[in-house]
Short mmCIF file of C-alpha atoms in Angstrom, two decimals:
data_model
loop_
_atom_site.label_atom_id
_atom_site.label_comp_id
_atom_site.label_asym_id
_atom_site.label_seq_id
_atom_site.Cartn_x
_atom_site.Cartn_y
_atom_site.Cartn_z
CA MET E 1043 101.25 16.49 -14.62
CA PRO E 1044 104.61 17.90 -15.77
CA ARG E 1045 106.01 20.66 -13.62
CA LYS E 1046 108.21 23.65 -14.39
CA VAL E 1047 111.82 23.55 -13.27
CA LYS E 1048 113.54 26.45 -11.53
CA ASN E 1049 117.30 26.42 -10.88
CA MET E 1050 117.31 22.70 -11.66
CA GLU E 1051 114.87 22.14 -8.79
CA HIS E 1052 111.27 20.92 -9.15
CA LYS E 1053 108.67 23.41 -8.03
CA GLY E 1054 106.43 22.12 -5.28
CA ILE E 1055 103.75 24.72 -4.64
CA ALA E 1056 100.12 25.06 -5.39
CA ARG E 1057 98.07 28.09 -4.53
CA LYS E 1058 99.75 31.12 -3.07
CA ALA E 1059 98.19 34.00 -1.12
CA VAL E 1060 99.46 37.00 0.80
CA THR E 1061 98.83 36.81 4.53
CA ALA E 1062 100.94 39.65 5.87
CA GLY E 1063 101.14 42.55 3.44
CA LEU E 1064 104.68 43.35 2.44
CA ALA E 1065 104.18 47.03 3.02
CA ALA E 1066 103.49 46.22 6.67
CA ALA E 1067 105.43 43.01 7.16
CA MET E 1068 108.44 44.40 5.34
CA ALA E 1069 108.87 47.30 7.73
CA LEU E 1070 112.58 46.68 7.35
CA SER E 1071 115.05 48.74 9.30
CA MET E 1072 117.60 50.46 7.14
CA ALA E 1073 120.22 49.62 9.72
CA PHE E 1074 122.33 46.55 9.04
CA THR E 1075 125.68 45.13 10.00
CA PRO E 1076 128.02 45.51 7.01
CA ALA E 1077 130.24 42.70 8.20
CA VAL E 1078 127.41 40.16 7.96
CA ALA E 1079 127.39 38.57 4.52
CA LEU E 1080 125.18 35.56 5.12
CA ALA E 1081 122.98 34.54 8.02
CA ALA E 1082 124.61 33.32 11.19
CA PRO E 1083 122.92 31.08 13.77
CA GLY E 1084 120.75 33.14 16.08
CA ALA E 1085 117.37 33.40 17.75
CA THR E 1086 114.31 31.56 16.52
CA GLY E 1087 110.65 32.43 16.26
CA GLN E 1088 107.44 30.48 15.84
CA ILE E 1089 104.96 30.53 12.97
CA THR E 1090 101.73 28.56 12.49
CA VAL E 1091 99.99 28.19 9.14
CA THR E 1092 96.30 27.29 9.28
CA ALA E 1093 94.47 25.53 6.45
CA ASP E 1094 91.38 27.19 5.05
CA SER E 1095 89.19 24.45 3.58
CA GLY E 1096 88.83 21.05 1.97
CA ASP E 1097 91.41 18.44 2.85
CA ASN E 1098 94.18 21.01 3.04
CA ALA E 1099 94.67 20.12 6.70
CA SER E 1100 96.79 17.25 5.39
CA THR E 1101 98.78 19.49 3.05
CA LYS E 1102 102.37 20.42 3.83
CA TYR E 1103 103.94 23.85 3.35
CA SER E 1104 107.45 24.82 2.35
CA ALA E 1105 109.05 27.76 4.18
CA TYR E 1106 111.90 29.52 2.35
CA GLN E 1107 113.99 31.97 4.37
CA ILE E 1108 114.87 34.93 2.17
CA PHE E 1109 116.50 37.24 4.71
CA ALA E 1110 117.95 36.61 8.14
CA GLY E 1111 118.05 39.37 10.73
CA ASP E 1112 117.16 40.52 14.19
CA VAL E 1113 113.39 40.76 14.59
CA VAL E 1114 111.76 43.18 17.01
CA ASP E 1115 108.06 43.70 17.81
CA LYS E 1116 107.28 47.40 17.74
CA ASP E 1117 103.99 49.29 17.65
CA GLY E 1118 102.00 46.27 16.50
CA SER E 1119 104.38 45.35 13.69
CA LYS E 1120 107.72 43.66 13.24
CA THR E 1121 110.99 45.13 12.03
CA VAL E 1122 114.09 43.35 10.83
CA ALA E 1123 117.53 44.77 11.53
CA ASN E 1124 120.96 43.51 10.46
CA ILE E 1125 119.55 42.04 7.25
CA ALA E 1126 121.51 39.27 5.55
CA TRP E 1127 120.82 36.78 2.80
CA ALA E 1128 119.68 33.42 4.14
CA ASN E 1129 121.92 31.61 1.64
CA ASP E 1130 123.58 32.01 -1.76
CA SER E 1131 120.80 30.17 -3.62
CA VAL E 1132 118.10 32.51 -2.41
CA ARG E 1133 120.28 35.53 -3.21
CA THR E 1134 120.67 34.34 -6.80
CA ALA E 1135 116.95 33.63 -7.18
CA VAL E 1136 115.83 36.98 -5.73
CA VAL E 1137 118.36 39.08 -7.64
CA ASN E 1138 117.39 37.37 -10.90
CA ALA E 1139 113.71 38.12 -10.21
CA ILE E 1140 114.54 41.77 -9.52
CA LYS E 1141 116.60 42.08 -12.71
CA ALA E 1142 113.73 40.56 -14.70
CA GLU E 1143 111.51 43.29 -13.28
CA ASP E 1144 114.08 46.09 -13.71
CA SER E 1145 116.83 45.47 -16.24
CA SER E 1146 118.85 48.41 -14.87
CA TYR E 1147 119.18 46.85 -11.43
CA ALA E 1148 122.78 46.24 -10.34
CA ASP E 1149 123.49 43.86 -7.50
CA PRO E 1150 126.25 45.09 -5.14
CA THR E 1151 129.21 42.78 -4.76
CA ASP E 1152 129.10 43.04 -0.99
CA ALA E 1153 126.61 40.48 0.33
CA SER E 1154 125.29 42.69 3.12
CA ALA E 1155 124.75 45.63 0.80
CA SER E 1156 123.15 43.26 -1.68
CA ALA E 1157 120.65 42.04 0.93
CA GLN E 1158 119.80 45.56 2.10
CA GLN E 1159 119.31 46.84 -1.45
CA ALA E 1160 117.16 43.86 -2.41
CA ALA E 1161 114.99 44.41 0.67
CA GLU E 1162 114.48 48.03 -0.29
CA PHE E 1163 113.50 47.02 -3.84
CA ILE E 1164 110.99 44.46 -2.57
CA ASN E 1165 109.51 46.97 -0.14
CA ALA E 1166 109.09 49.51 -2.93
CA HIS E 1167 107.58 47.14 -5.48
CA ILE E 1168 105.09 45.26 -3.32
CA THR E 1169 102.73 47.84 -1.91
CA GLY E 1170 99.12 48.18 -0.88
CA THR E 1171 98.87 44.63 0.41
CA ASN E 1172 97.33 43.28 3.60
CA ASN E 1173 96.56 39.96 5.22
CA THR E 1174 93.73 39.21 2.77
CA THR E 1175 95.47 40.21 -0.47
CA ILE E 1176 95.60 37.67 -3.30
CA LEU E 1177 98.64 38.41 -5.45
CA ASP E 1178 97.93 38.76 -9.14
CA ASN E 1179 99.89 36.50 -11.43
CA ALA E 1180 101.62 39.46 -13.07
CA SER E 1181 102.60 41.10 -9.78
CA PHE E 1182 106.22 41.29 -8.71
CA GLY E 1183 105.36 39.52 -5.46
CA ASN E 1184 104.15 36.48 -7.38
CA LYS E 1185 107.18 36.57 -9.67
CA LEU E 1186 109.44 36.72 -6.63
CA ALA E 1187 107.71 33.71 -5.11
CA ASP E 1188 107.98 31.87 -8.40
CA ALA E 1189 111.73 32.52 -8.47
CA VAL E 1190 112.40 31.42 -4.89
CA ASP E 1191 110.13 28.39 -4.81
CA GLY E 1192 112.09 25.33 -5.80
CA ILE E 1193 115.48 26.06 -4.29
CA ALA E 1194 116.84 23.27 -2.13
CA ASP E 1195 117.07 25.10 1.20
CA LYS E 1196 113.59 24.99 2.74
CA THR E 1197 111.74 23.83 5.85
CA THR E 1198 108.55 21.75 5.85
CA VAL E 1199 105.69 23.20 7.89
CA THR E 1200 102.64 21.20 8.99
CA PRO E 1201 99.25 22.99 9.02
CA GLY E 1202 98.07 23.92 12.49
CA THR E 1203 101.41 23.10 14.12
CA ALA E 1204 103.78 25.81 15.30
CA ALA E 1205 107.13 25.62 13.53
CA SER E 1206 110.33 27.02 15.08
CA LEU E 1207 112.38 28.84 12.46
CA PRO E 1208 115.42 31.11 12.57
CA GLU E 1209 114.41 34.76 12.75
CA GLY E 1210 113.99 36.50 9.44
CA TYR E 1211 111.80 37.14 6.41
CA TYR E 1212 110.11 34.11 4.79
CA LEU E 1213 108.17 32.97 1.77
CA ILE E 1214 105.69 30.18 2.54
CA VAL E 1215 104.07 28.15 -0.23
CA THR E 1216 102.21 24.86 -0.42
CA ALA E 1217 104.21 21.72 -1.06
CA ASP E 1218 103.35 19.29 -3.86
CA VAL E 1219 99.60 18.69 -4.28
CA ASN E 1220 99.68 17.31 -7.81
CA GLY E 1221 96.88 14.81 -8.41
CA LYS E 1222 95.38 15.34 -4.95
CA VAL E 1223 91.63 15.34 -4.29
CA ASP E 1224 90.08 18.36 -2.59
CA GLN E 1225 93.44 20.00 -1.96
CA ASN E 1226 94.65 23.33 -3.19
CA GLY E 1227 97.77 25.37 -2.68
CA THR E 1228 97.97 28.86 -1.31
CA SER E 1229 99.06 32.05 -2.99
CA PRO E 1230 102.43 33.37 -1.72
CA ILE E 1231 102.60 34.03 1.99
CA PHE E 1232 105.32 36.50 2.99
CA ALA E 1233 105.88 36.75 6.72
CA ILE E 1234 108.43 37.90 9.29
CA VAL E 1235 109.25 35.24 11.89
CA GLY E 1236 110.69 36.25 15.24
CA GLY E 1237 109.65 38.05 18.38
CA SER E 1238 106.08 37.11 19.27
CA ALA E 1239 104.59 33.99 17.66
CA VAL E 1240 102.99 34.48 14.24
CA THR E 1241 99.86 32.79 12.86
CA VAL E 1242 99.01 33.11 9.18
CA LYS E 1243 96.16 31.62 7.18
CA GLU E 1244 96.53 30.14 3.74
CA LYS E 1245 94.88 32.18 1.01
CA THR E 1246 92.89 29.77 -1.07
CA THR E 1247 89.65 27.86 -1.28
CA VAL E 1248 89.12 24.46 -2.79
CA PRO E 1249 86.89 24.38 -5.91
CA THR E 1250 83.66 22.43 -5.58
CA VAL E 1251 81.19 20.77 -7.94
CA GLU E 1252 77.49 20.00 -7.61
CA LYS E 1253 75.43 17.90 -9.98
CA GLN E 1254 71.63 18.02 -10.24
CA ILE E 1255 68.87 16.49 -12.35
CA LYS E 1256 65.36 17.70 -13.13
CA ASP E 1257 62.18 15.73 -13.79
CA ASP E 1258 61.28 17.63 -16.96
CA ASP E 1259 58.79 20.32 -15.97
CA ALA E 1260 59.53 20.02 -12.25
CA ALA E 1261 60.03 23.40 -10.62
CA ASN E 1262 63.54 22.74 -9.38
CA PHE E 1263 66.60 20.60 -9.95
CA GLY E 1264 67.26 17.84 -7.42
CA LYS E 1265 69.44 14.82 -6.72
CA ALA E 1266 67.22 12.16 -8.32
CA ALA E 1267 64.52 11.65 -10.93
CA SER E 1268 62.60 8.86 -12.63
CA SER E 1269 61.85 8.38 -16.30
CA GLU E 1270 60.88 5.90 -18.98
CA LEU E 1271 63.12 4.63 -21.74
CA GLY E 1272 64.22 7.37 -24.14
CA LYS E 1273 62.89 10.29 -22.09
CA LYS E 1274 65.35 13.20 -22.10
CA LEU E 1275 65.97 14.76 -18.71
CA ASP E 1276 67.89 17.93 -17.88
CA TYR E 1277 71.23 17.71 -16.07
CA GLN E 1278 73.01 20.67 -14.48
CA ILE E 1279 76.58 20.74 -13.14
CA THR E 1280 77.81 23.79 -11.21
CA GLY E 1281 81.48 24.28 -10.46
CA THR E 1282 83.34 26.94 -8.48
CA VAL E 1283 86.92 28.14 -8.87
CA ALA E 1284 89.73 28.87 -6.43
CA SER E 1285 89.59 32.13 -4.49
CA ASN E 1286 93.14 32.92 -5.59
CA LEU E 1287 92.34 32.57 -9.29
CA ALA E 1288 94.16 35.84 -9.96
CA THR E 1289 97.48 34.25 -9.02
CA TYR E 1290 97.28 31.87 -11.97
CA ASN E 1291 98.57 32.83 -15.38
CA THR E 1292 96.33 30.21 -16.99
CA TYR E 1293 93.68 28.10 -15.28
CA TYR E 1294 92.90 24.61 -16.52
CA TYR E 1295 89.33 23.57 -15.76
CA ALA E 1296 87.47 20.47 -16.91
CA PHE E 1297 84.23 18.71 -16.06
CA LYS E 1298 84.84 14.95 -16.01
CA ASP E 1299 81.48 13.20 -16.21
CA THR E 1300 80.98 9.44 -15.91
CA PRO E 1301 77.43 8.48 -16.89
CA SER E 1302 76.46 4.86 -16.34
CA ALA E 1303 76.05 2.47 -19.27
CA GLY E 1304 72.29 3.01 -19.10
CA LEU E 1305 72.51 6.72 -20.00
CA ASP E 1306 72.89 8.38 -23.40
CA ILE E 1307 74.04 12.02 -23.42
CA ASP E 1308 72.78 14.20 -26.25
CA GLN E 1309 75.90 16.19 -27.17
CA SER E 1310 73.87 18.69 -29.18
CA THR E 1311 72.32 19.92 -25.93
CA ILE E 1312 75.63 20.75 -24.21
CA HIS E 1313 75.90 24.36 -23.04
CA VAL E 1314 78.34 26.11 -20.70
CA THR E 1315 77.80 29.42 -18.94
CA ILE E 1316 80.04 31.49 -16.68
CA ASP E 1317 78.08 33.66 -14.28
CA GLY E 1318 75.07 33.34 -16.58
CA THR E 1319 76.90 34.27 -19.80
CA GLU E 1320 76.85 31.66 -22.56
CA VAL E 1321 80.37 30.49 -23.43
CA ASP E 1322 81.25 30.08 -27.07
CA PRO E 1323 81.98 26.39 -27.83
CA SER E 1324 85.34 27.39 -29.31
CA SER E 1325 86.53 28.12 -25.77
CA TYR E 1326 86.30 24.48 -24.73
CA THR E 1327 86.52 20.99 -26.17
CA VAL E 1328 84.03 18.17 -25.77
CA ALA E 1329 85.08 14.53 -25.78
CA ALA E 1330 82.46 11.82 -25.36
CA THR E 1331 82.73 8.05 -25.32
CA PRO E 1332 80.40 5.45 -23.78
CA GLY E 1333 80.56 6.07 -20.04
CA SER E 1334 82.59 9.27 -20.29
CA LEU E 1335 82.07 12.95 -21.04
CA SER E 1336 84.77 15.62 -20.78
CA VAL E 1337 84.17 19.35 -21.22
CA GLU E 1338 87.61 20.92 -21.01
CA PHE E 1339 88.97 24.47 -20.81
CA GLN E 1340 92.71 24.72 -21.35
CA ASP E 1341 92.42 28.21 -19.88
CA LEU E 1342 89.16 29.20 -18.22
CA LYS E 1343 90.42 32.76 -17.85
CA ALA E 1344 90.51 33.06 -21.66
CA ALA E 1345 86.86 32.03 -22.18
CA LYS E 1346 84.83 34.10 -24.65
CA ASN E 1347 81.11 34.63 -25.10
CA THR E 1348 79.18 33.78 -28.26
CA LYS E 1349 80.06 37.20 -29.72
CA GLY E 1350 83.78 36.64 -29.25
CA ALA E 1351 84.20 39.01 -26.31
CA ALA E 1352 86.21 37.99 -23.25
CA ILE E 1353 84.26 36.82 -20.22
CA SER E 1354 85.43 38.20 -16.89
CA VAL E 1355 86.23 35.24 -14.64
CA ASN E 1356 86.94 35.97 -10.99
CA ALA E 1357 87.27 34.23 -7.66
CA THR E 1358 83.49 34.03 -7.14
CA SER E 1359 82.60 32.87 -10.66
CA LYS E 1360 80.40 29.84 -11.21
CA VAL E 1361 80.82 27.63 -14.25
CA VAL E 1362 77.64 25.77 -15.21
CA LEU E 1363 77.43 22.85 -17.63
CA THR E 1364 74.00 21.69 -18.81
CA TYR E 1365 72.89 18.90 -21.13
CA GLN E 1366 70.14 16.36 -21.65
CA ALA E 1367 70.44 12.59 -21.29
CA SER E 1368 68.04 9.67 -21.57
CA LEU E 1369 67.86 6.08 -20.41
CA ASN E 1370 68.70 3.37 -22.92
CA ALA E 1371 68.08 -0.38 -23.01
CA ASN E 1372 71.08 -0.94 -20.70
CA SER E 1373 69.51 1.04 -17.88
CA VAL E 1374 68.91 -0.90 -14.70
CA ILE E 1375 65.69 -1.11 -12.74
CA ALA E 1376 64.95 0.99 -9.68
CA SER E 1377 66.99 0.54 -6.52
CA GLN E 1378 70.07 -0.33 -8.58
CA ASP E 1379 69.49 3.09 -10.18
CA ASN E 1380 71.40 4.70 -13.04
CA PRO E 1381 74.03 6.98 -11.48
CA ASN E 1382 75.76 9.87 -13.18
CA GLU E 1383 78.88 11.10 -11.37
CA VAL E 1384 81.11 14.08 -12.04
CA HIS E 1385 84.25 15.72 -10.70
CA VAL E 1386 86.22 18.78 -11.77
CA GLU E 1387 89.90 18.63 -12.66
CA TYR E 1388 91.53 22.01 -12.16
CA SER E 1389 94.85 23.82 -11.87
CA ASN E 1390 95.85 23.65 -8.22
CA ASN E 1391 99.36 25.07 -8.31
CA PRO E 1392 100.08 28.59 -9.60
CA ASN E 1393 103.09 28.81 -11.92
CA THR E 1394 103.15 25.03 -12.47
CA ASP E 1395 101.22 22.49 -14.50
CA GLN E 1396 99.90 20.62 -11.48
CA HIS E 1397 96.25 19.61 -11.42
CA GLY E 1398 93.93 18.57 -8.63
CA PHE E 1399 90.45 17.10 -8.40
CA THR E 1400 87.27 17.98 -6.57
CA LYS E 1401 85.39 15.39 -4.61
CA PRO E 1402 82.83 13.79 -6.95
CA ASP E 1403 79.11 14.46 -6.87
CA LYS E 1404 76.35 12.37 -8.41
CA VAL E 1405 72.67 12.11 -9.26
CA LYS E 1406 70.44 9.15 -10.10
CA ASP E 1407 67.74 8.40 -12.63
CA TYR E 1408 65.35 5.60 -11.66
CA THR E 1409 63.13 3.50 -13.89
CA TYR E 1410 60.69 0.71 -13.05
CA LYS E 1411 59.28 -2.63 -14.18
CA LEU E 1412 55.54 -3.21 -14.56
CA GLY E 1413 54.10 -6.70 -14.35
CA LEU E 1414 50.47 -7.69 -14.96
CA VAL E 1415 49.10 -11.07 -13.88
CA LYS E 1416 45.80 -12.33 -15.36
CA LYS E 1417 43.85 -14.97 -13.38
CA ASP E 1418 40.44 -16.58 -13.06
CA LYS E 1419 38.51 -14.78 -10.34
CA GLN E 1420 36.98 -17.98 -8.93
CA ASN E 1421 40.16 -20.02 -9.31
CA GLN E 1422 43.24 -17.90 -8.60
CA SER E 1423 45.55 -20.78 -9.44
CA ARG E 1424 44.38 -20.63 -13.05
CA ALA E 1425 46.46 -18.27 -15.19
CA LEU E 1426 44.71 -16.83 -18.22
CA SER E 1427 46.58 -16.46 -21.48
CA GLY E 1428 45.57 -14.52 -24.54
CA ALA E 1429 44.28 -11.42 -22.76
CA LYS E 1430 45.27 -8.16 -24.47
CA PHE E 1431 45.87 -4.84 -22.72
CA THR E 1432 46.93 -1.29 -23.57
CA LEU E 1433 48.61 1.14 -21.17
CA GLN E 1434 47.92 4.83 -21.75
CA VAL E 1435 49.44 7.74 -19.84
CA LYS E 1436 46.71 9.60 -17.98
CA ASN E 1437 48.81 11.82 -15.74
CA ALA E 1438 52.54 11.82 -16.47
CA ASP E 1439 54.94 11.98 -13.54
CA ASN E 1440 56.96 14.72 -15.16
CA THR E 1441 55.74 16.15 -18.45
CA SER E 1442 52.07 16.83 -19.12
CA GLY E 1443 52.90 16.66 -22.83
CA ASP E 1444 53.15 12.89 -22.44
CA ASN E 1445 49.52 12.57 -21.36
CA GLY E 1446 47.56 10.45 -23.83
CA LYS E 1447 50.59 8.58 -25.13
CA TYR E 1448 50.84 4.80 -24.99
CA VAL E 1449 53.44 2.59 -23.39
CA GLN E 1450 55.35 0.66 -26.04
CA ALA E 1451 56.88 -2.81 -25.79
CA ASP E 1452 60.27 -1.43 -24.63
CA GLY E 1453 58.79 0.97 -22.06
CA SER E 1454 59.09 4.10 -24.18
CA LEU E 1455 56.05 6.21 -25.06
CA GLY E 1456 54.42 6.51 -28.47
CA ASN E 1457 51.29 7.90 -30.10
CA THR E 1458 50.00 4.50 -31.26
CA ALA E 1459 48.47 2.01 -28.86
CA HIS E 1460 50.52 -1.13 -28.30
CA GLU E 1461 48.71 -4.28 -27.20
CA PHE E 1462 50.42 -6.44 -24.60
CA THR E 1463 49.31 -10.10 -24.61
CA THR E 1464 49.43 -12.40 -21.60
CA GLY E 1465 51.50 -15.54 -22.13
CA THR E 1466 50.80 -19.08 -21.02
CA ASP E 1467 51.69 -18.04 -17.48
CA GLY E 1468 49.08 -15.28 -17.65
CA THR E 1469 51.61 -12.46 -17.33
CA ILE E 1470 52.72 -9.32 -19.10
CA SER E 1471 56.03 -7.60 -18.28
CA VAL E 1472 57.40 -4.26 -19.46
CA ASP E 1473 60.68 -2.67 -18.32
CA HIS E 1474 61.79 0.98 -18.15
CA ILE E 1475 58.55 2.76 -17.29
CA ASP E 1476 58.18 5.94 -15.29
CA ALA E 1477 56.12 6.79 -12.25
CA GLY E 1478 52.73 8.40 -12.96
CA THR E 1479 49.12 7.38 -13.62
CA TYR E 1480 48.24 4.96 -16.42
CA THR E 1481 44.85 3.86 -17.77
CA VAL E 1482 44.79 0.11 -18.36
CA LYS E 1483 42.29 -1.23 -20.90
CA GLU E 1484 41.61 -4.91 -21.52
CA THR E 1485 40.96 -4.88 -25.25
CA VAL E 1486 40.51 -8.65 -25.61
CA ALA E 1487 39.48 -11.02 -22.82
CA PRO E 1488 40.44 -14.69 -22.75
CA LYS E 1489 37.90 -16.96 -24.39
CA GLY E 1490 34.95 -17.60 -22.10
CA TYR E 1491 35.68 -14.61 -19.85
CA GLU E 1492 34.36 -11.10 -19.49
CA PRO E 1493 36.92 -8.24 -19.72
CA VAL E 1494 37.41 -6.07 -16.65
CA SER E 1495 36.36 -2.45 -16.76
CA ASP E 1496 39.04 0.10 -17.63
CA PHE E 1497 41.04 1.05 -14.54
CA ASP E 1498 43.82 3.44 -13.52
CA VAL E 1499 47.11 2.51 -11.87
CA THR E 1500 49.18 5.19 -10.12
CA ILE E 1501 52.89 4.58 -9.44
CA THR E 1502 54.43 6.93 -6.86
CA ASP E 1503 58.08 7.34 -5.83
CA ASN E 1504 60.04 9.80 -3.70
CA THR E 1505 62.71 10.88 -6.19
CA LYS E 1506 61.68 14.54 -6.12
CA ASP E 1507 62.05 14.57 -2.33
CA MET E 1508 65.55 13.10 -2.18
CA SER E 1509 68.05 15.54 -0.68
CA THR E 1510 71.05 13.35 -1.60
CA ALA E 1511 71.63 10.75 -4.27
CA ASP E 1512 72.11 8.16 -1.54
CA ASP E 1513 68.63 8.52 -0.05
CA ALA E 1514 66.58 5.31 -0.06
CA LEU E 1515 63.94 4.85 -2.74
CA THR E 1516 60.29 4.41 -1.79
CA LEU E 1517 57.77 3.04 -4.28
CA SER E 1518 54.01 2.48 -4.07
CA ALA E 1519 51.12 1.65 -6.40
CA ALA E 1520 47.35 2.02 -6.23
CA SER E 1521 44.44 1.34 -8.60
CA THR E 1522 40.97 2.79 -9.12
CA GLY E 1523 38.06 1.87 -11.39
CA SER E 1524 37.69 -1.88 -10.84
CA GLN E 1525 37.20 -4.13 -7.83
CA ASP E 1526 38.85 -6.97 -9.73
CA VAL E 1527 42.29 -5.29 -9.68
CA LYS E 1528 44.91 -5.35 -6.94
CA THR E 1529 48.34 -3.67 -6.98
CA SER E 1530 51.61 -4.01 -5.08
CA ALA E 1531 55.08 -2.45 -5.29
CA ASP E 1532 58.60 -3.48 -4.26
CA ALA E 1533 61.11 -0.63 -3.99
CA ASN E 1534 64.07 -2.99 -3.61
CA LYS E 1535 63.28 -4.68 -6.91
CA GLY E 1536 61.74 -1.61 -8.52
CA THR E 1537 58.69 -3.56 -9.60
CA VAL E 1538 54.97 -2.80 -9.69
CA THR E 1539 52.60 -5.77 -9.98
CA ILE E 1540 48.96 -5.61 -11.12
CA MET E 1541 46.69 -8.59 -10.35
CA VAL E 1542 43.68 -8.67 -12.72
CA SER E 1543 40.88 -11.23 -12.22
CA ASP E 1544 38.41 -12.07 -15.01
CA VAL E 1545 34.94 -13.53 -14.50
CA LYS E 1546 33.58 -16.37 -16.66
CA ASN E 1547 30.62 -15.80 -18.97
CA ASN E 1548 27.33 -17.08 -17.34
CA GLY E 1549 24.99 -17.32 -20.43
CA LEU E 1550 22.75 -20.48 -20.84
CA PRO E 1551 24.13 -23.09 -23.22
CA LEU E 1552 22.72 -23.06 -26.76
CA THR E 1553 22.40 -26.87 -26.94
CA GLY E 1554 18.65 -27.80 -26.74
CA GLN E 1555 17.54 -24.20 -26.70
CA SER E 1556 15.61 -24.41 -29.98
CA GLY E 1557 13.73 -27.53 -28.72
CA LEU E 1558 12.80 -25.65 -25.61
CA MET E 1559 11.41 -22.83 -27.68
CA VAL E 1560 9.36 -25.26 -29.82
CA THR E 1561 7.93 -26.84 -26.69
CA VAL E 1562 7.03 -23.47 -25.32
CA LEU E 1563 5.45 -22.40 -28.58
CA VAL E 1564 3.49 -25.65 -29.01
CA GLY E 1565 2.26 -25.53 -25.43
CA GLY E 1566 1.12 -22.00 -25.95
CA ALA E 1567 -0.83 -22.97 -29.05
CA ILE E 1568 -2.61 -25.78 -27.22
CA VAL E 1569 -3.58 -23.48 -24.39
CA ALA E 1570 -4.85 -20.93 -26.87
CA ALA E 1571 -6.90 -23.55 -28.77
CA SER E 1572 -8.42 -24.88 -25.55
CA ALA E 1573 -9.41 -21.39 -24.52
CA THR E 1574 -11.10 -20.81 -27.89
CA ALA E 1575 -13.09 -24.08 -27.73
CA MET E 1576 -14.28 -23.34 -24.21
CA ALA E 1577 -15.46 -19.92 -25.24
CA LYS E 1578 -17.50 -21.40 -28.09
CA ARG E 1579 -19.20 -23.94 -25.79
CA LYS E 1580 -20.18 -21.22 -23.34
CA LYS E 1581 -21.71 -19.20 -26.16
CA SER E 1582 -23.76 -22.18 -27.44
CA ALA E 1583 -25.13 -22.87 -23.97
CA ARG E 1584 -26.45 -19.33 -23.62
CA GLU E 1585 -28.18 -19.53 -26.91
#
């Protein structure tokens, strides 16, 4: 990113924060040596700057000496006597900052008097600070730091390592962090070095981002979900800001989302809130292309609500982006998953245009493949073609409103039953289905076979139990309602297989059946006639 230029020098800071309040740290003695114009070599002191968070342990700091002097520890604080400018460049930068604050300020010609007067001005205009104070962007302390940062004369300080510096009064800022991941600069640190060793802590935190997904009517958001083709799921992205937000004049903030090719984001469902307050869309811009979504604030601090009123954004604010997305025909099956990753790009250098990036966070949406194999029960090597089946949702994995709908040819759900027909290999295959319970009905059996009874198949996964997007997928399947059905599942392939066995019809053949009936009927008539004749003979004999 482009950076501002001060005194023909590039600025190299990021966040700035007060560690030792000027009112205390600038307990400057009014005594000085008039003959001293600029600093002369003298005693040294030690200072250690500790990093607060993120990857800032690898960040470097720049220490600018503003005043030289004799430092003494007294009553728990430090005083500086015999004040002198550290160099001509810093004198010019500080005096210009003072004149910008007070146009009536006149810089004495004498260098020693100039240093003493400047110290008095600084002490009077930076008050009420302590070792936790975050300087506001409009404060004189921040303006002073902005003026000094960028001059050539500086010393590099490594976090956690004691640096030996000539005694005096210093400004410490973060060196260049432009384009860095999980790094953030500190607000201005003003400290007196000399006497006993000094340890100061940077005043900043690194913004973070968390992405979550919800299985429709699930109680909570999580790191993974499963769905069928076209099913819209809720996504939620929560970002934090830097603790020294107040130091920034403007604060660039953008969600950079990278959905996989198998996901379609519905832009009409995009909403942004700050601390629960809906942000008016005019406060940000949305740019979407296949595989990319950007929701960008040029200045988060200028965000307005839907009524046009300013939203108060502070160091603890949370920015939440929500939208819905669904799987498309490019979505991949199961363990390959369909990831959706996001990071936040944000201002990470007060008074410059530098940007940094959070570490990314992601979620996954899984979808599965259902295969049905139709075989002869007595001869499992014989595949049966021409069987027709419907798949109806009995108990949806996520939304009860889907119960009763039918699986369509592409895996989506519809209100009209779709019949799947087994091919010459006896199989049916449908991609992009969700976990849940389905009722399978054989509407037409192969010729010469009896259809199986309706049965249920339940597909179960562990997506709701995943604590991270990198957790391993588990997948299982079970059936009820028919002894002629067996199920299996493969989490690595994301497939569920149903084995359905049909039984042949066992009715007697029709060929010769009518002849058999005639024989039976004729035989019956003969028996009946014989019985009648015998009865007549018995009657005649009695007579």
